[in-house]
Each structure stands twice: as structure tokens, then as C-alpha cells.
Amino acid sequence: KKSSSGPIRTNNSATKLTVEGLEPYTVYAFHVQAVNEVGQSRPSKQSYPAITLMEKPSGKPAVVAAHNTSSTSIYLEWSAPGLHTIHGQFQGYLITYRPRDTSPQKAEE
């Protein structure tokens, strides 16, 4: 499971870190505190917002209806994947189709 918030403890004096396991296409902000055996400092000012990169959608639509409307057309309806599974700017759908008794390589877009 991916993490949505910290904290992360470095246990060394390095002043840079790559935070991994974040959600795609999500804006994050960071604070840093110095730590010693007595406790921790006040937090830094918040970082500028940083956004993770997009990735392909992890959710998928579900076909909920498909029926003929004429001798040359079929009505198709589907439910959208969850918005949290899009991981980028939504651009639409790709619908492929083929006669039932043909191979998937003959599908048309």
C-alpha cells in the first residue's frame, strides 16, 4: 500500500532524501525538523508544493449495457473508473470492437 503522509526519520545528518511510495499525480508539501536525543526542533516553513508524475489509470470502466438500436448500430454504456484511479488529467475513453467470432488482433478503434 502506498503512503499518503509521513513522518520519515532519517537517522543521519544528510540534508536530502527521496520520498518514495507516494500516490501518482498528487500534490505534496513537506516540513523538516532537526532531531537529537533531547527532542526535535520547531518545523521548517512548509516547502513549495511538489506534484508526483502521472501514470496510466489503474482503474477500469465497466460495461453496463450493450444493445442494438438498428441493423447497423449498437448502444453502449459503461460506468467510469474511480477518479482516484485516473492518476492524471482525464482525456476520455478508447473503445475497441470486433465481430464476436474474430480474433482480438482484428479489433478496430
mmCIF file with all atom_site columns, C-alpha atoms in Angstrom, residues 41-106:
data_model
loop_
_atom_site.group_PDB
_atom_site.id
_atom_site.type_symbol
_atom_site.label_atom_id
_atom_site.label_alt_id
_atom_site.label_comp_id
_atom_site.label_asym_id
_atom_site.label_entity_id
_atom_site.label_seq_id
_atom_site.pdbx_PDB_ins_code
_atom_site.Cartn_x
_atom_site.Cartn_y
_atom_site.Cartn_z
_atom_site.occupancy
_atom_site.B_iso_or_equiv
_atom_site.pdbx_formal_charge
_atom_site.auth_seq_id
_atom_site.auth_comp_id
_atom_site.auth_asym_id
_atom_site.auth_atom_id
_atom_site.pdbx_PDB_model_num
ATOM 1  C CA . SER A 1 41  ? 13.272  21.461  16.675  1.00 0.00 ? 41  SER A CA 1
ATOM 2  C CA . ARG A 1 42  ? 10.347  23.529  15.523  1.00 0.00 ? 42  ARG A CA 1
ATOM 3  C CA . PRO A 1 43  ? 9.272   22.618  11.978  1.00 0.00 ? 43  PRO A CA 1
ATOM 4  C CA . SER A 1 44  ? 10.665  24.421  8.947   1.00 0.00 ? 44  SER A CA 1
ATOM 5  C CA . LYS A 1 45  ? 8.357   26.526  6.842   1.00 0.00 ? 45  LYS A CA 1
ATOM 6  C CA . GLN A 1 46  ? 6.308   24.372  4.528   1.00 0.00 ? 46  GLN A CA 1
ATOM 7  C CA . SER A 1 47  ? 8.009   23.502  1.235   1.00 0.00 ? 47  SER A CA 1
ATOM 8  C CA . TYR A 1 48  ? 6.654   24.705  -2.055  1.00 0.00 ? 48  TYR A CA 1
ATOM 9  C CA . PRO A 1 49  ? 4.035   22.239  -3.277  1.00 0.00 ? 49  PRO A CA 1
ATOM 10 C CA . ALA A 1 50  ? 5.532   19.389  -5.317  1.00 0.00 ? 50  ALA A CA 1
ATOM 11 C CA . ILE A 1 51  ? 3.489   17.082  -7.553  1.00 0.00 ? 51  ILE A CA 1
ATOM 12 C CA . THR A 1 52  ? 4.288   13.481  -8.400  1.00 0.00 ? 52  THR A CA 1
ATOM 13 C CA . LEU A 1 53  ? 4.228   12.409  -12.040 1.00 0.00 ? 53  LEU A CA 1
ATOM 14 C CA . MET A 1 54  ? 1.215   10.962  -13.839 1.00 0.00 ? 54  MET A CA 1
ATOM 15 C CA . GLU A 1 55  ? 0.889   7.265   -14.606 1.00 0.00 ? 55  GLU A CA 1
ATOM 16 C CA . LYS A 1 56  ? -1.624  5.220   -16.562 1.00 0.00 ? 56  LYS A CA 1
ATOM 17 C CA . PRO A 1 57  ? -5.005  4.697   -14.903 1.00 0.00 ? 57  PRO A CA 1
ATOM 18 C CA . SER A 1 58  ? -5.195  1.763   -12.503 1.00 0.00 ? 58  SER A CA 1
ATOM 19 C CA . GLY A 1 59  ? -8.989  1.629   -12.514 1.00 0.00 ? 59  GLY A CA 1
ATOM 20 C CA . LYS A 1 60  ? -11.063 0.437   -15.436 1.00 0.00 ? 60  LYS A CA 1
ATOM 21 C CA . PRO A 1 61  ? -14.547 1.205   -16.740 1.00 0.00 ? 61  PRO A CA 1
ATOM 22 C CA . ALA A 1 62  ? -17.265 -1.468  -16.556 1.00 0.00 ? 62  ALA A CA 1
ATOM 23 C CA . VAL A 1 63  ? -19.676 -2.070  -19.429 1.00 0.00 ? 63  VAL A CA 1
ATOM 24 C CA . VAL A 1 64  ? -23.214 -1.886  -18.032 1.00 0.00 ? 64  VAL A CA 1
ATOM 25 C CA . ALA A 1 65  ? -25.268 -2.047  -21.246 1.00 0.00 ? 65  ALA A CA 1
ATOM 26 C CA . ALA A 1 66  ? -24.844 -3.045  -24.880 1.00 0.00 ? 66  ALA A CA 1
ATOM 27 C CA . HIS A 1 67  ? -27.864 -3.500  -27.152 1.00 0.00 ? 67  HIS A CA 1
ATOM 28 C CA . ASN A 1 68  ? -28.814 -2.999  -30.779 1.00 0.00 ? 68  ASN A CA 1
ATOM 29 C CA . THR A 1 69  ? -30.524 0.210   -31.835 1.00 0.00 ? 69  THR A CA 1
ATOM 30 C CA . SER A 1 70  ? -30.719 -0.576  -35.556 1.00 0.00 ? 70  SER A CA 1
ATOM 31 C CA . SER A 1 71  ? -29.358 -3.028  -38.117 1.00 0.00 ? 71  SER A CA 1
ATOM 32 C CA . THR A 1 72  ? -26.078 -1.069  -38.154 1.00 0.00 ? 72  THR A CA 1
ATOM 33 C CA . SER A 1 73  ? -25.670 0.344   -34.647 1.00 0.00 ? 73  SER A CA 1
ATOM 34 C CA . ILE A 1 74  ? -25.302 -0.710  -31.027 1.00 0.00 ? 74  ILE A CA 1
ATOM 35 C CA . TYR A 1 75  ? -25.883 1.411   -27.918 1.00 0.00 ? 75  TYR A CA 1
ATOM 36 C CA . LEU A 1 76  ? -23.029 1.066   -25.407 1.00 0.00 ? 76  LEU A CA 1
ATOM 37 C CA . GLU A 1 77  ? -22.961 2.349   -21.829 1.00 0.00 ? 77  GLU A CA 1
ATOM 38 C CA . TRP A 1 78  ? -20.296 1.985   -19.127 1.00 0.00 ? 78  TRP A CA 1
ATOM 39 C CA . SER A 1 79  ? -19.539 3.189   -15.636 1.00 0.00 ? 79  SER A CA 1
ATOM 40 C CA . ALA A 1 80  ? -16.469 5.347   -15.106 1.00 0.00 ? 80  ALA A CA 1
ATOM 41 C CA . PRO A 1 81  ? -13.485 4.200   -13.040 1.00 0.00 ? 81  PRO A CA 1
ATOM 42 C CA . GLY A 1 82  ? -12.990 5.973   -9.721  1.00 0.00 ? 82  GLY A CA 1
ATOM 43 C CA . LEU A 1 83  ? -11.434 9.429   -10.074 1.00 0.00 ? 83  LEU A CA 1
ATOM 44 C CA . HIS A 1 84  ? -8.691  8.420   -7.620  1.00 0.00 ? 84  HIS A CA 1
ATOM 45 C CA . THR A 1 85  ? -7.612  5.711   -10.122 1.00 0.00 ? 85  THR A CA 1
ATOM 46 C CA . ILE A 1 86  ? -7.071  8.079   -13.105 1.00 0.00 ? 86  ILE A CA 1
ATOM 47 C CA . HIS A 1 87  ? -3.619  9.314   -11.900 1.00 0.00 ? 87  HIS A CA 1
ATOM 48 C CA . GLY A 1 88  ? -3.515  12.269  -14.300 1.00 0.00 ? 88  GLY A CA 1
ATOM 49 C CA . GLN A 1 89  ? -5.703  14.513  -16.394 1.00 0.00 ? 89  GLN A CA 1
ATOM 50 C CA . PHE A 1 90  ? -8.651  12.535  -17.713 1.00 0.00 ? 90  PHE A CA 1
ATOM 51 C CA . GLN A 1 91  ? -8.750  12.575  -21.525 1.00 0.00 ? 91  GLN A CA 1
ATOM 52 C CA . GLY A 1 92  ? -11.580 10.215  -22.433 1.00 0.00 ? 92  GLY A CA 1
ATOM 53 C CA . TYR A 1 93  ? -12.035 6.576   -23.412 1.00 0.00 ? 93  TYR A CA 1
ATOM 54 C CA . LEU A 1 94  ? -10.773 4.225   -26.108 1.00 0.00 ? 94  LEU A CA 1
ATOM 55 C CA . ILE A 1 95  ? -13.470 1.884   -27.389 1.00 0.00 ? 95  ILE A CA 1
ATOM 56 C CA . THR A 1 96  ? -12.397 -1.132  -29.413 1.00 0.00 ? 96  THR A CA 1
ATOM 57 C CA . TYR A 1 97  ? -14.792 -3.526  -31.114 1.00 0.00 ? 97  TYR A CA 1
ATOM 58 C CA . ARG A 1 98  ? -14.855 -6.576  -33.374 1.00 0.00 ? 98  ARG A CA 1
ATOM 59 C CA . PRO A 1 99  ? -17.314 -9.217  -34.532 1.00 0.00 ? 99  PRO A CA 1
ATOM 60 C CA . ARG A 1 100 ? -17.569 -11.851 -31.809 1.00 0.00 ? 100 ARG A CA 1
ATOM 61 C CA . ASP A 1 101 ? -16.123 -14.709 -33.877 1.00 0.00 ? 101 ASP A CA 1
ATOM 62 C CA . THR A 1 102 ? -12.936 -12.897 -34.968 1.00 0.00 ? 102 THR A CA 1
ATOM 63 C CA . SER A 1 103 ? -9.568  -12.762 -33.253 1.00 0.00 ? 103 SER A CA 1
ATOM 64 C CA . PRO A 1 104 ? -8.646  -9.838  -30.957 1.00 0.00 ? 104 PRO A CA 1
ATOM 65 C CA . GLN A 1 105 ? -5.962  -8.770  -33.466 1.00 0.00 ? 105 GLN A CA 1
ATOM 66 C CA . LYS A 1 106 ? -8.759  -7.713  -35.826 1.00 0.00 ? 106 LYS A CA 1
#
